[in-house]
XYZ file of C-alpha atoms in Angstrom:
540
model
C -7.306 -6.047 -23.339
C -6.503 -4.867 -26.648
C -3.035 -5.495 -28.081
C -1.972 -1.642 -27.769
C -2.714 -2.002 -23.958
C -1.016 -5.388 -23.464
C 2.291 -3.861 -24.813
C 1.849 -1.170 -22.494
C 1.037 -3.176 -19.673
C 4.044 -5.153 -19.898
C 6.033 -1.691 -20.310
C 6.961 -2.006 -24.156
C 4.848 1.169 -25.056
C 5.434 4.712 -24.038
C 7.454 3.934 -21.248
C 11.244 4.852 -20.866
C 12.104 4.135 -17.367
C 14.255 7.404 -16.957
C 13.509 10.294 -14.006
C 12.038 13.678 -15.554
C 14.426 17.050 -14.496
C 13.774 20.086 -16.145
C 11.793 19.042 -18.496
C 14.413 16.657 -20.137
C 15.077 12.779 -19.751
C 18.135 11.430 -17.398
C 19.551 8.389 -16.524
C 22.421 8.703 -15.373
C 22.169 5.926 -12.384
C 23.814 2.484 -12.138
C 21.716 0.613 -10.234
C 18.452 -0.436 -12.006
C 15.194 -1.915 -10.680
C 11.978 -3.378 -12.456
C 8.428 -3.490 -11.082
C 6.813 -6.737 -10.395
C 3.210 -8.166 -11.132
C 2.206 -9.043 -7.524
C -0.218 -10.642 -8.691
C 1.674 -13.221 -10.794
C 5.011 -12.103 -9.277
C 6.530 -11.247 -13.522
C 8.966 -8.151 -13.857
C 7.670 -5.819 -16.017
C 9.789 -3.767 -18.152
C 11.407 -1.515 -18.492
C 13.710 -1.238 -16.062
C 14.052 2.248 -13.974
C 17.160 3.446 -12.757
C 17.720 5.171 -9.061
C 18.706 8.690 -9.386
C 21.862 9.908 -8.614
C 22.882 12.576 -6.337
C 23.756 14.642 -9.102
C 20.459 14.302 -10.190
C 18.455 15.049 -7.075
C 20.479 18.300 -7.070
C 19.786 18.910 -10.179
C 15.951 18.387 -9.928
C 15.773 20.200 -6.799
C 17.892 23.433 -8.581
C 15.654 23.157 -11.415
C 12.460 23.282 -8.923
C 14.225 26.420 -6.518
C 15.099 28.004 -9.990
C 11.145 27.713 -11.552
C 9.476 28.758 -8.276
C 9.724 32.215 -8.134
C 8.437 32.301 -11.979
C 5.687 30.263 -11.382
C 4.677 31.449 -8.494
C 4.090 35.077 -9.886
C 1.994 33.671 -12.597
C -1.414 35.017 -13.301
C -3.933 32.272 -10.303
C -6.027 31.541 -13.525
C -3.029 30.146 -15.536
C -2.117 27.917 -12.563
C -5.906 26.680 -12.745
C -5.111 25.967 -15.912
C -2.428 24.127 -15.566
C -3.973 21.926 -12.698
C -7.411 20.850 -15.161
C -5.073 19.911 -18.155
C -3.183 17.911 -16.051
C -6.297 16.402 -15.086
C -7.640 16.115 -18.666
C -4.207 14.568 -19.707
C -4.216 12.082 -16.988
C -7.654 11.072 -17.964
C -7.164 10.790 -21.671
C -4.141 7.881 -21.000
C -7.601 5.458 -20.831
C -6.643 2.027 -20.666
C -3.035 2.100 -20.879
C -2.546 3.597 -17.748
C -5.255 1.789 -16.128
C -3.380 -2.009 -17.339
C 0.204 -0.365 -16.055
C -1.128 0.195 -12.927
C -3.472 -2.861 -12.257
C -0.454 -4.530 -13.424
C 2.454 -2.986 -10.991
C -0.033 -3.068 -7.697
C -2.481 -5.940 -8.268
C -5.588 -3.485 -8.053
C -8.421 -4.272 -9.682
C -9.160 -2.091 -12.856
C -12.487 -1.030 -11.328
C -10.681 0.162 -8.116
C -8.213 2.198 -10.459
C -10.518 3.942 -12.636
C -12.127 4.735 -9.566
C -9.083 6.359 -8.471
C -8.436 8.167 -11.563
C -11.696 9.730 -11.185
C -10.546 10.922 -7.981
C -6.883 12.122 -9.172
C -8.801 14.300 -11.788
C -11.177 15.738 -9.379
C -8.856 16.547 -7.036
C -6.516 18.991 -9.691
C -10.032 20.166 -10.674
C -11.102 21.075 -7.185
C -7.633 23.007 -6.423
C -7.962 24.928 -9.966
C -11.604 26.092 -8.930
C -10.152 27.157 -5.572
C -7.179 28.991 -6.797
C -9.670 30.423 -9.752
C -11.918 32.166 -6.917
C -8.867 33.063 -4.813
C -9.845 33.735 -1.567
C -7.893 30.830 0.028
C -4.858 33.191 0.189
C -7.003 34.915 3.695
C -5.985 38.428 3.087
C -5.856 40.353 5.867
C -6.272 44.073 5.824
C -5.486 46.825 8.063
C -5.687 50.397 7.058
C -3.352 52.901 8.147
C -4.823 55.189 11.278
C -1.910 58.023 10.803
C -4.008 60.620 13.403
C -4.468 57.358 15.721
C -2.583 58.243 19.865
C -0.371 57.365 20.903
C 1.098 56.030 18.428
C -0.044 55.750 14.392
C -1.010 52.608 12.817
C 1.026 51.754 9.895
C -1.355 49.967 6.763
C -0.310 46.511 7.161
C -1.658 43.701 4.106
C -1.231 40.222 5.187
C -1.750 37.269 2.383
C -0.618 33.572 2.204
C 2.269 33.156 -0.384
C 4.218 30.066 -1.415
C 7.479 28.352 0.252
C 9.183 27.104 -2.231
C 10.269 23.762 -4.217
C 8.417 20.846 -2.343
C 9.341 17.438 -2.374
C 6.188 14.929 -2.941
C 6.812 11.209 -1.590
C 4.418 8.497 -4.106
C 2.681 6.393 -1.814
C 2.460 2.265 -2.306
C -1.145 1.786 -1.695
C -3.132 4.831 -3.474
C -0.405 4.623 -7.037
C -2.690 7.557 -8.965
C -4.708 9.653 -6.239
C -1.437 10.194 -3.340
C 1.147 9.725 -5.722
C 2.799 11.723 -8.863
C -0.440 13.943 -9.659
C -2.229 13.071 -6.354
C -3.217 15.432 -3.148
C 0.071 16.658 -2.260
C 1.572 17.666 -5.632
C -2.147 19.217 -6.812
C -2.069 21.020 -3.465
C 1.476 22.461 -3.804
C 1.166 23.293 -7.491
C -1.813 25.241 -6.947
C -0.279 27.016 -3.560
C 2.347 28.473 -6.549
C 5.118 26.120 -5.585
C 7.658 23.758 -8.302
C 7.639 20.176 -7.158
C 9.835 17.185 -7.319
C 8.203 13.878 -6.666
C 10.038 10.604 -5.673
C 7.768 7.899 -7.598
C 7.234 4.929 -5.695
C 9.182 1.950 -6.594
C 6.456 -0.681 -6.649
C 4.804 1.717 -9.734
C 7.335 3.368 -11.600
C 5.363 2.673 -14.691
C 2.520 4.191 -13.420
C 4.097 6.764 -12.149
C 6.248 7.779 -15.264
C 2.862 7.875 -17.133
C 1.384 10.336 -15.207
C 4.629 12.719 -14.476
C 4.570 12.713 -18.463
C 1.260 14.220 -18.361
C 2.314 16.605 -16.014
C 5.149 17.489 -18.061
C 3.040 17.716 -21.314
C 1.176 20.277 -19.310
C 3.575 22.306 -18.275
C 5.053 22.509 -21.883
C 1.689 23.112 -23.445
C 1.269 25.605 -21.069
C 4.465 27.383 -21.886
C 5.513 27.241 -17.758
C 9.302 27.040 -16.298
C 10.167 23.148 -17.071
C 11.450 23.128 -13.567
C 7.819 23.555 -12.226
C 8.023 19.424 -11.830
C 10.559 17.284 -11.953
C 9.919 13.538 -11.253
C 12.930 10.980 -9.667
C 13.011 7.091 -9.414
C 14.774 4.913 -6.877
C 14.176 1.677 -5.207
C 16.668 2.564 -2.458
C 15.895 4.491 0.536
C 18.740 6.546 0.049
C 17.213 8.078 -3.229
C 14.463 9.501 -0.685
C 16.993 10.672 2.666
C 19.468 12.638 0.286
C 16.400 14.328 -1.663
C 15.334 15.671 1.691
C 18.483 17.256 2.563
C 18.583 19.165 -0.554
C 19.201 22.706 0.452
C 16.698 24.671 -1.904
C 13.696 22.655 -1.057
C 11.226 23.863 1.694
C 8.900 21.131 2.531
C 7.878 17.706 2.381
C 4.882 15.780 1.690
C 4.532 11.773 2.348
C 2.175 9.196 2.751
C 3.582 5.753 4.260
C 4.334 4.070 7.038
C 5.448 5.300 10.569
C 9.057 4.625 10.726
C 9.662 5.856 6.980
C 7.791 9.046 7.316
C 9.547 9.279 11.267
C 12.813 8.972 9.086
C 12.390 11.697 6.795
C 10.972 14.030 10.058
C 14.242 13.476 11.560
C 16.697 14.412 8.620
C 14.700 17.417 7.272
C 14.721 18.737 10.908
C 18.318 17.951 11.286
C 19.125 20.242 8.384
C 20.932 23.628 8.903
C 17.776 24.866 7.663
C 15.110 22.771 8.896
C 11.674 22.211 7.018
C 8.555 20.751 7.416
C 7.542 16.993 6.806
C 3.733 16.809 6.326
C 3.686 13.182 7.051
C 0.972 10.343 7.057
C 1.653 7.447 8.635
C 0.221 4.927 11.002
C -3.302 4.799 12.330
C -5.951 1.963 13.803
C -8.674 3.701 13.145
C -10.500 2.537 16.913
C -14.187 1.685 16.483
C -16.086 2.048 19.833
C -19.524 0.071 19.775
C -21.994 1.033 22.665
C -24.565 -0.609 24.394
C -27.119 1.037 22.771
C -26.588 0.369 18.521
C -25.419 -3.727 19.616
C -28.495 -5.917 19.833
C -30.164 -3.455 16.988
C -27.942 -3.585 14.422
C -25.657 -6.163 14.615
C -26.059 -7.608 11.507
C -25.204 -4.090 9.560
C -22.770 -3.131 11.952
C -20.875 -6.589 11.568
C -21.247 -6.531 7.965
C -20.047 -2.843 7.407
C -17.289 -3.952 9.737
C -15.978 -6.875 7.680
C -16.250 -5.028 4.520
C -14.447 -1.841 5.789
C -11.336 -4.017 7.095
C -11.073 -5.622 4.063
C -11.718 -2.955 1.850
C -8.599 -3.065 -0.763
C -7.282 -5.858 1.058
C -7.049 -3.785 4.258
C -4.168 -1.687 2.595
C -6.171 1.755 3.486
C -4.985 4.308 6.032
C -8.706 4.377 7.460
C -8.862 0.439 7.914
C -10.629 -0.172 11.351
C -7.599 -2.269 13.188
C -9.067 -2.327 17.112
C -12.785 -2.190 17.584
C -13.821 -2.020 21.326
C -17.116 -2.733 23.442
C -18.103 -3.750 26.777
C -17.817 -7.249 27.313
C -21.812 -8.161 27.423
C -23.875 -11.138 25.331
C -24.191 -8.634 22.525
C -20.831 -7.540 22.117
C -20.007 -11.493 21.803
C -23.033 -11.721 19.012
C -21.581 -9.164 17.089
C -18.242 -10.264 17.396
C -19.237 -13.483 16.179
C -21.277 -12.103 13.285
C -18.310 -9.941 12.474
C -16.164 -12.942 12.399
C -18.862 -14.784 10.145
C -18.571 -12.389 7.385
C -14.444 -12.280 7.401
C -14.238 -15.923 7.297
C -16.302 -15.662 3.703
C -14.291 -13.100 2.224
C -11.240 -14.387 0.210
C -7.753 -13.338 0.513
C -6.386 -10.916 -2.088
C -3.282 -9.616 -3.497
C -1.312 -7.116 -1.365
C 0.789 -4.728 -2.978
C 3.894 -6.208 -2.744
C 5.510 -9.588 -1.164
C 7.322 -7.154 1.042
C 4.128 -5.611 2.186
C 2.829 -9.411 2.875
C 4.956 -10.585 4.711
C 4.930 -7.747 7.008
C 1.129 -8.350 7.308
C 1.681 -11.959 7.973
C 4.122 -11.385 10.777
C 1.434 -9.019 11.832
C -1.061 -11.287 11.894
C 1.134 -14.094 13.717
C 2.515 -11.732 16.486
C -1.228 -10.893 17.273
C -2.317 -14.381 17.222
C 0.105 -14.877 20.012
C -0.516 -12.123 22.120
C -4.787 -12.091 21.644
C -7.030 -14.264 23.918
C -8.208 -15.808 20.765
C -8.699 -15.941 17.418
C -12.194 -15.615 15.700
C -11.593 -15.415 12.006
C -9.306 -16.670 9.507
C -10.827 -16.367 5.297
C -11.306 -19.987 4.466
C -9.406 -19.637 1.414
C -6.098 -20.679 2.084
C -2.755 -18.562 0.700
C -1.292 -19.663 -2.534
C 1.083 -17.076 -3.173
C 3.578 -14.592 -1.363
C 1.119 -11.625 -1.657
C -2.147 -13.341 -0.624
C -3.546 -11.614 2.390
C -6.268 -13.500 4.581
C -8.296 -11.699 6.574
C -8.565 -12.484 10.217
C -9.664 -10.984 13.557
C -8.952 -12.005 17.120
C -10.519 -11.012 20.687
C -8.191 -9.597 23.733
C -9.212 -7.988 26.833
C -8.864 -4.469 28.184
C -6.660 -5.077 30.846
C -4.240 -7.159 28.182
C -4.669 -4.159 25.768
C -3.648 -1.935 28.398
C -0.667 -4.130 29.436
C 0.552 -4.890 25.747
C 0.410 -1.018 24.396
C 1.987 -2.306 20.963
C -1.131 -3.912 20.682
C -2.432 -0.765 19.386
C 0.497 -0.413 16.464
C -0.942 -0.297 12.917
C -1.457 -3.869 11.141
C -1.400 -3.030 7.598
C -3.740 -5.390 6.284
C -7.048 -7.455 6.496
C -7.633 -7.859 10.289
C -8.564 -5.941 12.962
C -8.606 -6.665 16.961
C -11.904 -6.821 19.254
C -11.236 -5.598 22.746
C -13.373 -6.536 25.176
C -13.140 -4.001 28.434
C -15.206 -5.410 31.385
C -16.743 -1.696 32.176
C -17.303 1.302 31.254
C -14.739 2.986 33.216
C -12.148 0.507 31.656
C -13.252 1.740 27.966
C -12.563 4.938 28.921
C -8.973 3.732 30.156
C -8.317 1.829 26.373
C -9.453 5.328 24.856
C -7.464 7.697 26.545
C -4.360 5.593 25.860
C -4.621 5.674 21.813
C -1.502 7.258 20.354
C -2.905 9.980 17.615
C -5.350 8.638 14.832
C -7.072 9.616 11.653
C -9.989 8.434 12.573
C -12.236 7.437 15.625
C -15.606 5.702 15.419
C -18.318 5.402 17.674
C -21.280 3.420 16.624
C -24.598 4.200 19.621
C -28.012 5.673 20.166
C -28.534 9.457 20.661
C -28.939 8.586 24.337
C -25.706 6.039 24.078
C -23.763 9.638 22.972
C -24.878 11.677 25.720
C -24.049 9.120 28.286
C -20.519 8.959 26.368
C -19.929 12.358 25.983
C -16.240 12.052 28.332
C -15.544 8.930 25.174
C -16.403 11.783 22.312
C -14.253 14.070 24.364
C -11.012 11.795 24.845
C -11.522 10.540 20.725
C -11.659 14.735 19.600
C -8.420 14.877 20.899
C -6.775 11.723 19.496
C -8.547 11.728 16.410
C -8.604 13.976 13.356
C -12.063 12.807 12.210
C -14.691 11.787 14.214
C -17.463 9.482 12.613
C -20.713 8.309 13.807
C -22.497 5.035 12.725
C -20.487 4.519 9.876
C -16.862 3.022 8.946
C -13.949 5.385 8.159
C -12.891 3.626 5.158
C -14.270 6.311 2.685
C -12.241 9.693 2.530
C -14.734 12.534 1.010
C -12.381 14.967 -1.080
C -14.143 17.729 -0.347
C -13.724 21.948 1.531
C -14.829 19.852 5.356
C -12.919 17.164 5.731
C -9.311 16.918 7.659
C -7.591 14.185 6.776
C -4.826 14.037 9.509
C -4.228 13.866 13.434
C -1.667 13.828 16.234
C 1.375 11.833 15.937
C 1.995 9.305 14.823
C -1.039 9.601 12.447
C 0.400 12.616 10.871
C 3.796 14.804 12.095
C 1.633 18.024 12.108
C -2.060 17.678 13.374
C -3.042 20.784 12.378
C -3.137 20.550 8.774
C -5.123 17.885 6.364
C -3.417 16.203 3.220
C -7.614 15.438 1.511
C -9.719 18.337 0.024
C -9.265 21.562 -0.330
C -7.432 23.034 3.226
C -4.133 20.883 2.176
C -3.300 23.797 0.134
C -2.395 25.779 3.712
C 0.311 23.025 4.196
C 2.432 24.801 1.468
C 2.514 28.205 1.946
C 3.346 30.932 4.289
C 1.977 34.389 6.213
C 3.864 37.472 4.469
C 2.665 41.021 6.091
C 3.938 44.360 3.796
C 3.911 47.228 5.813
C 3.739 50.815 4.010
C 4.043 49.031 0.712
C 2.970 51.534 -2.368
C -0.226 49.729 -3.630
C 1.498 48.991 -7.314
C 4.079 47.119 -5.725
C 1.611 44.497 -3.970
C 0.116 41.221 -4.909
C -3.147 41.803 -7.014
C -5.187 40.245 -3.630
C -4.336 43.132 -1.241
C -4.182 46.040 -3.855
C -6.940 48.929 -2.711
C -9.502 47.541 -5.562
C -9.648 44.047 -4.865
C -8.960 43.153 -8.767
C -9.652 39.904 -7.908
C -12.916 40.401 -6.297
C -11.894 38.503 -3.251
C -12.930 38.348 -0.032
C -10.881 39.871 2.402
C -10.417 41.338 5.993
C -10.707 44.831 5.764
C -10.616 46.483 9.373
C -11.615 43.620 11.019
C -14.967 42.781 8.961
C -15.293 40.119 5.643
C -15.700 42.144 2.500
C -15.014 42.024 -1.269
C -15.374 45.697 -1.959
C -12.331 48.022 -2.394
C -10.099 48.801 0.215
């Protein structure tokens, strides 16, 4: 670490702990916050201030007054916009890489990782909103000789809702935070943003909003397009929400915090949406057929996906279950092998710790037994150990807050003693992200009825594999029923999160100069549209 980067890491370059509104600096808040090393458990300057009211409403006016400017702007400038951002985010090299390995204990190789992500998530949105069919115009022509009754011409598009407000979350500080899915997402759907940074990365996050901001200036766009707020108090958060102007929400955190924010933005006189991820377990479901073949892979892939990041991913396996046989004990034991050798590591926060820990000890109370525990021991208050413990079916059944989310490295084997009493365990999972099954191609047709009751808990179903590993890609739905998400119809990964931020407007009669450029008679965007019922890009 070079000198330049050890300044910045410890916040004394670049970095001036104040909340970005309308393309200015404020700081007008009393109460004042630092980040901390967890890793060594050092404050790192400078300090950040909470925003005040009177800043939230001013960063929410400045978003309501930039939206309808920005989202008239020619789609190509907007892709522009999104792949400088990406470029600028990039080009911060090492000093944001040290910031943010030092505010969240990741390693640097996880963060560049990330980064790589962040950029190629902007990038993917630019080349979307570049070829432009993702608005799904729909066209009907006018039938004016049509009985008994003519047919009006009626031009349906997608168009944006408005200033959203983007929640950073704690364990993903680049690629789900100030530049992550659900700010790239919303910029490119034409909407202004204002993003609440997370508090355990404000450094982080202030490095990246400035890139956003340098953007947005190069670019010559309305300041107001984003607007970036601090605030270690959950109060910052509940009064941005009930800002009037703003018209949705995105967030990425736990159950009862994104639950929170669901109940005040509904509560409004104008209600919104909260596109909301929260808590999942992430079932694994091991049949007869894969145990006894691969148990060594499938216990090894096990113990590396629960304590991939120190367990502190949404798609960390938390319950696996099996039918109680010899091999499901062999691969519980092999799975419990591998934990034991795998070290604890530095959670994101002591907070986040010690919520793990009481995890941890309320399941070692309520399991059968316990089968792992890391042989290194905790030194510090943000060491997390990875462990695993064994119930039955008919205690997981009894217990149902057996299945709540522990965020961390463990997970829970559940033993059922047939196969009808797997089936029971399944069908009573509240709504995940993810649901694995592990089996032969014979195993899968004699569990078709499990693949059934999983498609409608989970929003991704995976076979022999581990669902740690989100693809950012056109397929994949990141997202399921509640409490995994508030709205399981939409995705916050790859390219479909776009749909979460915008809305169906039809124009009846409307003189062709006075439409959008996507449902004008010539197509000047060569799109591909719904002309009279049938997918075309020719003229209409």
């Amino acid at each position: 670490m070079n000198a330049d980067t050890q300044r910045a890491a410890d916040g004394q370059v670049g970095l001036h702990g104040m909340n970005l509104i309308n393309g200015t600096l404020s700081a007008e808040g009393k109460a004042a916050y630092c980040a901390v090393n967890p890793a060594t458990g050092t404050e790192l300057r400078p300090s950040f201030r909470d925003a005040t009211e009177e800043e939230l409403r001013a960063a929410v006016q400045a978003a309501d007054n930039a939206s309808s400017r920005y989202a008239d702007i020619d789609p190509g400038r907007r892709a522009q916009f999104l792949r400088r951002i990406a470029e600028r985010i990039v080009a911060l090299g090492d000093t944001l890489v040290e910031r943010c390995v030092a505010e969240t204990g990741l390693p640097a190789v996880r963060i560049v990782s990330e980064r790589g992500r962040t950029a190629a998530q902007l990038t993917m949105f630019a080349d979307l909103i570049d070829e432009g069919s993702w608005v799904e115009a729909r066209i009907d022509r006018a039938l004016p000789e049509r009985q008994p009754q003519p047919r009006p011409d009626l031009r349906r598009m997608l168009r944006p809702l408005g200033p959203v407000a983007v929640f950073g979350a704690s364990n993903f500080p680049l690629a789900f935070s100030v530049a992550g899915g659900d700010t790239a997402s919303a910029l490119a759907a034409g909407n202004a943003v204002v993003v609440k940074a997370h508090p355990s990365h404000p450094g982080t996050s202030e490095l990246v909003g400035e890139a956003v901001r340098g953007a947005a200036a190069e670019l010559d766009l309305p300041p107001g397009v984003f607007n970036l707020l601090h605030g270690q108090s959950h109060s910052v958060g509940m009064l941005l929400v009930q800002e009037g102007p703003l018209r949705a929400v995105g967030f990425t955190g736990s159950a009862a915090g994104g639950r929170a924010l669901f109940d005040i933005a509904a509560a409004r006189p104008q209600p919104i949406p909260v596109f909301a991820e929260m808590g999942s377990t992430n079932p694994v479901f091991l049949l007869p057929g894969a145990l006894g073949r691969r148990d060594d892979s499938i216990a090894e892939g096990l113990a590396a996906s629960t304590t991939l990041g120190v367990g502190q991913f949404c798609t960390k396996p938390g319950l696996v279950f099996g039918v109680e046989s010899p091999e499901f004990s062999a691969l519980i034991r092999a799975a419990a092998s591998h934990l034991a050798d795998i070290p604890a590591g530095t959670m994101l926060s002591a907070a986040i710790c010690a919520r793990y820990r009481d995890g941890v000890r309320r399941l070692s109370e309520a399991a059968d037994e316990a089968r792992a525990n890391s042989t290194v021991v905790e030194t510090g208050n943000t060491l997390g150990r990875p462990s695993a413990f064994v119930t039955t079916a008919a205690r997981f059944l009894e217990q149902p807050w057996l299945q709540q989310e522990v965020f961390g490295p463990v997970t829970l084997f559940v033993q059922a003693g047939t196969r009808s009493e797997l089936l029971q365990a399944a069908a009573v999972l509240e709504g995940q992200l993810t649901a694995t099954i592990h089996g032969t191609e014979e195993d899968l047709q004699e569990y078709a009825d499990l693949l059934v009751v999983l498609s409608r808990t989970a929003g991704r179903i995976i076979c022999n594999g581990f669902p740690t590993g989100v693809e950012v890609c056109h397929a994949m739905h990141h997202g399921g029923p509640y409490p995994a998400t508030t709205d399981a119809r939409f995705t916050s990964v790859g390219s479909a999160a776009i749909a979460r931020f915008v809305r169906p407007v039809c124009y009846q009669n409307t003189p062709d100069a006075a439409l959008p450029p996507e449902l004008q008679r010539a197509n000047p965007r060569g799109i591909l549209r719904v002309v009279d019922g049938s997918y075309t890009r020719e003229p209409a």
